[in-house]
XYZ file of C-alpha atoms in Angstrom:
349
model
C 0.165 -0.081 -0.306
C 2.742 2.313 0.922
C 4.601 1.568 -1.971
C 1.622 2.151 -4.372
C 1.460 5.703 -2.679
C 5.296 6.439 -3.388
C 4.888 5.422 -6.911
C 1.835 7.637 -7.113
C 3.550 10.670 -5.609
C 6.536 10.023 -7.886
C 4.223 9.822 -11.494
C 2.415 13.081 -9.871
C 6.031 15.231 -9.649
C 6.838 13.929 -13.465
C 3.793 14.957 -14.595
C 3.649 18.289 -13.181
C 7.452 18.641 -14.303
C 6.370 18.342 -18.416
C 4.017 21.888 -18.072
C 6.250 23.853 -15.311
C 8.842 23.360 -18.190
C 7.014 24.264 -20.944
C 5.994 27.508 -18.482
C 9.617 28.485 -17.910
C 10.394 28.650 -21.707
C 8.170 31.397 -22.688
C 7.130 31.709 -26.483
C 9.674 34.010 -28.054
C 9.788 34.702 -31.625
C 13.131 35.561 -33.794
C 14.121 37.563 -36.552
C 17.519 36.167 -38.214
C 19.704 37.088 -41.193
C 21.293 33.988 -42.958
C 24.358 33.620 -45.205
C 24.076 33.333 -49.011
C 20.947 32.058 -49.406
C 21.958 29.879 -52.673
C 24.450 27.751 -50.968
C 24.285 24.550 -49.159
C 25.199 25.736 -45.862
C 22.095 28.039 -45.609
C 19.447 25.318 -47.548
C 21.337 22.611 -45.342
C 21.903 24.167 -42.105
C 20.689 27.589 -41.305
C 17.255 27.794 -42.802
C 16.178 24.336 -41.248
C 17.623 25.133 -37.765
C 15.836 28.078 -37.542
C 12.030 27.522 -39.184
C 12.078 23.427 -38.250
C 14.532 22.459 -35.882
C 14.294 24.736 -33.009
C 10.441 25.249 -32.934
C 10.551 21.304 -32.948
C 13.047 20.686 -30.332
C 11.004 23.744 -27.975
C 7.750 22.296 -28.752
C 6.828 25.877 -30.527
C 8.381 28.142 -27.732
C 10.892 29.168 -29.721
C 10.239 30.336 -33.529
C 12.083 32.298 -36.278
C 12.072 33.770 -39.381
C 15.348 33.743 -41.563
C 16.153 35.567 -44.667
C 19.514 35.717 -46.481
C 21.278 38.511 -46.654
C 21.828 38.692 -50.296
C 18.441 38.495 -50.628
C 17.633 41.762 -48.944
C 20.220 43.468 -51.352
C 23.244 43.062 -49.257
C 26.405 42.369 -50.043
C 27.535 40.920 -46.050
C 29.991 43.661 -45.409
C 27.095 45.764 -43.562
C 25.735 42.952 -41.207
C 27.718 43.512 -38.236
C 27.505 47.447 -38.344
C 23.562 46.737 -38.895
C 23.728 44.802 -36.138
C 25.304 47.362 -33.689
C 22.741 49.802 -34.783
C 20.160 47.226 -33.749
C 18.796 46.690 -37.603
C 19.380 43.369 -37.396
C 18.852 41.061 -34.067
C 20.732 37.698 -35.213
C 22.943 37.582 -38.200
C 25.621 35.694 -40.187
C 28.217 36.884 -42.683
C 31.829 35.457 -43.521
C 34.469 37.276 -41.431
C 36.739 38.059 -44.638
C 33.816 40.453 -45.574
C 34.061 42.522 -42.714
C 38.155 42.915 -42.448
C 37.796 46.578 -43.783
C 36.203 47.189 -39.961
C 38.892 45.519 -38.112
C 41.938 43.335 -39.169
C 41.166 40.740 -36.380
C 38.294 40.070 -38.745
C 40.973 38.328 -41.158
C 43.153 36.310 -37.987
C 41.741 33.177 -38.564
C 41.419 32.769 -42.287
C 44.846 34.214 -43.708
C 45.560 32.827 -46.701
C 47.271 29.244 -46.494
C 46.995 29.412 -42.457
C 44.586 25.995 -42.218
C 45.656 23.258 -44.775
C 42.487 20.848 -43.650
C 39.387 21.278 -41.549
C 40.668 19.837 -38.473
C 43.121 22.587 -38.189
C 40.684 25.629 -39.349
C 38.637 24.288 -36.244
C 41.325 24.601 -34.302
C 42.484 27.938 -35.065
C 38.824 29.011 -34.698
C 38.561 27.605 -31.518
C 41.474 29.275 -29.944
C 41.057 32.429 -31.016
C 37.203 32.835 -30.448
C 37.834 34.536 -26.969
C 39.206 37.526 -28.981
C 36.461 37.853 -30.650
C 34.058 37.357 -27.884
C 35.640 40.285 -26.169
C 36.437 42.139 -29.333
C 32.677 42.324 -30.472
C 30.896 42.770 -27.360
C 33.478 46.242 -26.449
C 33.500 47.377 -29.593
C 30.071 46.164 -31.483
C 27.845 45.564 -28.455
C 27.389 42.024 -30.349
C 27.368 38.830 -28.672
C 29.309 35.941 -30.344
C 27.107 32.736 -30.706
C 29.355 30.928 -33.427
C 32.137 30.284 -35.954
C 31.716 27.783 -38.967
C 33.277 27.566 -42.069
C 32.482 27.132 -45.961
C 33.847 24.153 -47.883
C 37.721 24.402 -48.627
C 38.495 27.786 -50.971
C 40.329 26.632 -53.960
C 41.358 28.026 -57.331
C 38.584 28.094 -60.347
C 40.127 29.270 -63.625
C 38.774 30.033 -67.384
C 41.532 28.638 -69.140
C 44.310 26.050 -68.867
C 46.193 25.797 -65.045
C 48.795 23.466 -63.882
C 50.032 24.922 -60.470
C 50.173 27.933 -58.765
C 52.818 29.031 -60.978
C 50.169 29.660 -63.438
C 48.453 32.588 -61.695
C 51.508 34.860 -62.542
C 50.212 37.725 -64.974
C 46.439 36.312 -64.490
C 43.448 38.629 -62.841
C 42.278 36.378 -59.943
C 38.669 37.314 -57.772
C 39.459 37.423 -54.267
C 36.645 37.153 -51.699
C 39.379 39.224 -48.881
C 42.280 41.198 -48.769
C 44.910 38.154 -47.549
C 43.961 35.979 -50.665
C 44.763 38.857 -52.806
C 48.065 39.472 -51.049
C 48.698 35.495 -51.937
C 47.906 35.820 -55.386
C 49.801 39.004 -55.917
C 52.848 37.368 -54.095
C 52.663 34.856 -56.985
C 52.640 37.632 -59.947
C 48.657 37.797 -60.173
C 46.314 40.760 -59.699
C 43.752 40.038 -57.084
C 40.793 41.268 -57.417
C 38.197 41.844 -54.514
C 34.810 41.281 -56.049
C 31.481 40.309 -54.133
C 30.425 36.889 -54.556
C 27.092 37.504 -56.793
C 29.538 39.430 -59.629
C 32.057 36.676 -60.045
C 30.172 34.734 -62.790
C 29.782 37.822 -65.189
C 33.285 38.624 -64.388
C 34.256 35.395 -65.635
C 32.067 35.394 -68.857
C 33.540 38.479 -69.761
C 37.069 38.037 -69.058
C 37.195 40.732 -66.136
C 39.150 38.173 -64.166
C 40.660 34.808 -65.376
C 40.116 32.715 -62.285
C 38.748 32.861 -59.123
C 38.558 31.499 -55.698
C 35.818 30.597 -53.500
C 34.408 27.099 -52.016
C 34.388 23.790 -53.690
C 30.454 23.227 -53.664
C 29.698 26.955 -53.147
C 31.174 27.517 -56.427
C 29.120 24.610 -57.923
C 26.001 26.025 -56.450
C 26.869 29.170 -58.317
C 27.704 27.382 -61.317
C 30.856 28.685 -61.582
C 31.834 25.325 -63.739
C 29.401 26.715 -66.477
C 32.131 29.613 -66.593
C 35.467 28.130 -66.164
C 37.404 24.997 -67.005
C 40.236 24.142 -64.411
C 39.575 23.638 -60.899
C 43.039 23.258 -58.767
C 41.904 22.253 -55.283
C 44.654 23.185 -53.238
C 42.805 24.752 -49.872
C 43.880 28.200 -49.521
C 41.269 29.243 -46.698
C 37.652 28.177 -45.124
C 36.048 31.524 -45.664
C 34.514 30.893 -41.918
C 31.436 32.701 -41.115
C 30.472 34.297 -37.626
C 26.712 33.916 -36.175
C 26.183 36.985 -33.839
C 23.204 38.603 -32.063
C 23.017 42.263 -31.315
C 23.753 41.725 -27.168
C 20.837 44.137 -26.294
C 18.331 41.791 -27.951
C 20.236 39.140 -26.694
C 19.902 40.495 -22.855
C 16.116 41.214 -23.362
C 15.460 37.505 -23.831
C 14.827 35.374 -21.103
C 17.579 33.488 -19.451
C 16.036 30.088 -20.259
C 15.577 31.010 -23.755
C 19.269 32.378 -23.825
C 20.184 28.878 -22.658
C 18.514 26.715 -25.340
C 19.497 29.069 -27.989
C 23.232 28.533 -27.022
C 23.158 25.019 -26.585
C 21.314 24.521 -29.786
C 23.657 27.050 -31.683
C 26.782 25.454 -30.532
C 25.362 22.059 -31.837
C 24.592 23.492 -35.169
C 28.386 24.821 -35.372
C 29.569 21.333 -34.843
C 27.030 19.541 -37.253
C 28.467 22.309 -39.791
C 32.316 21.482 -39.202
C 31.845 18.003 -39.167
C 30.041 18.299 -42.773
C 32.695 20.200 -44.222
C 35.249 17.299 -45.426
C 32.236 15.852 -47.161
C 30.899 18.985 -48.700
C 34.797 19.961 -49.782
C 35.182 15.936 -51.649
C 31.302 16.741 -53.150
C 32.001 20.145 -54.611
C 35.180 18.677 -56.444
C 33.437 15.551 -57.054
C 30.344 17.625 -58.547
C 32.814 20.232 -60.446
C 34.338 17.633 -62.659
C 31.043 15.361 -63.140
C 31.809 12.256 -61.063
C 29.094 9.500 -60.346
C 29.718 10.027 -56.725
C 28.108 13.293 -56.920
C 25.231 13.963 -55.027
C 24.933 17.588 -53.715
C 25.208 19.883 -56.491
C 24.971 19.505 -60.512
C 27.772 17.584 -62.519
C 30.227 19.965 -64.595
C 32.868 18.895 -67.016
C 35.996 20.898 -65.340
C 39.444 19.635 -65.534
C 40.703 18.118 -62.002
C 44.393 19.572 -61.720
C 46.509 17.135 -59.409
C 47.867 19.351 -56.273
C 51.695 19.159 -55.999
C 53.381 18.608 -52.725
C 55.744 22.014 -54.243
C 52.503 24.067 -54.192
C 51.902 23.066 -51.212
C 55.422 24.152 -49.595
C 54.643 27.463 -51.908
C 51.792 28.279 -50.291
C 53.193 28.032 -46.423
C 56.267 30.115 -47.810
C 54.000 32.616 -48.967
C 51.934 32.695 -46.007
C 54.847 33.182 -43.406
C 56.898 35.728 -45.397
C 54.390 37.786 -47.164
C 50.806 37.263 -45.924
C 51.375 37.241 -42.213
C 53.945 40.205 -42.199
C 51.628 42.538 -43.878
C 48.923 41.164 -42.087
C 50.553 42.146 -38.913
C 51.588 45.502 -39.942
C 47.813 46.414 -40.357
C 46.418 44.613 -36.658
C 49.654 46.178 -34.688
C 51.350 45.193 -31.753
C 48.273 44.413 -29.087
C 46.434 42.309 -31.677
C 49.639 40.357 -32.938
C 50.207 39.665 -29.082
C 46.911 38.016 -28.959
C 47.343 35.947 -32.567
C 50.918 34.827 -31.635
C 49.509 33.339 -27.916
C 46.402 31.697 -29.611
C 46.878 30.722 -33.910
C 50.618 31.052 -33.997
C 50.686 28.526 -31.399
C 48.957 26.283 -33.374
C 50.476 26.699 -36.795
C 54.170 27.412 -35.555
C 54.360 30.893 -36.701
C 55.370 33.801 -34.523
C 54.212 37.488 -36.058
C 56.065 40.897 -35.732
C 54.239 44.024 -36.093
C-alpha cells in the first residue's frame, strides 16, 4: 500500500514537471539574417535550424523567420554594422567581408593558414575568446558561433597546371589576404562580391576566381571555368552573432536553449565540411559520386607538394607579415598566443 502511494507521488511529480518546463520557456519569435541563400550551408543548415529544428525541439515555444542577406540586397560587409545599430538582431556573415572594419576579422583565415578543416577548427576555437571580447566591447554584439564554408580553391577559365600559372592572371578573391597571396605569385588580386563573379569570368574581367568547392558549384562556376585546382587556400569562416541588447532582453531560459542548440549547429557544420569539400570537387568534375550539386565537366588539376610548400612559404613570408602590420602590436600578441602557437608562426607587428 505504501509502495503504491510512493509510486503515485513520483508519477505526479513527473507529470507536474512537464508543464513547468514549458512554462519556464516563454514564447519567443526571432528574426534572423542568414548567409548566402543559394548555398548548401544556408539550405541544409541555417534555414532548417531556425524554421524547423528549433521550433520542434522547444515544442513551438521558440520560433524564427530567416532571410539570407543576399535576398535583402546586402553584400555581407554591412551585417555587423547594422547589428551594432540594432537594425539586425541575429545575423551571419563571412568574416573576410568585414576585414575593413578591423584586421582581427582576417586572423583565423589568412591565406594558407589551415591546410585542412581540423586545423581550421582548432584555429577558430583558439581565437574565439578574442572575438568574444572584441565584438562585445566594440560592436555591442554577442558572438554565438563560427563555422566554415568548404575549402576555398582556385577556379580558372583556361588551362592551369599549378600556382606558377597564376602569374599575370587576374584572380577574384573574397578577402585581402587572398589578394596578397595571389600578388605574391605574380598575379593580380581582384576583390569582388560573390554575386558578381560569374559575369566577370564570362566577360574575362578576371581569369580565375577563388571560392569553396561546393559554393562555386552551387553558383554554377563550372559553366564559366574549365580548370579546378583544389589546393585549400582558406575556409571563409562565417560568424553568427546577435545584438547584445537583444540577447540580454531574452529570458535566461531562452538564451540557454539558443546557446546550446547553436553550438550543436556549429559542430554539425564543421563536421560536414570534409564531405561538402569533396562533393564540390566531385560535382564540378562530373563524377558519379556527386549527390549534393550539379555535374560539371571541369578538369581537376593534381595538387603538387611543391605548391603546398609554396603556399606555406607565402603565408609565412608575405601574408602574415603584411597582416601583422595592419593589426598592430596588441592584436599580434593575441594572435601569437593563440593561432600562432597552433601553426608554429610568430608574427612581428
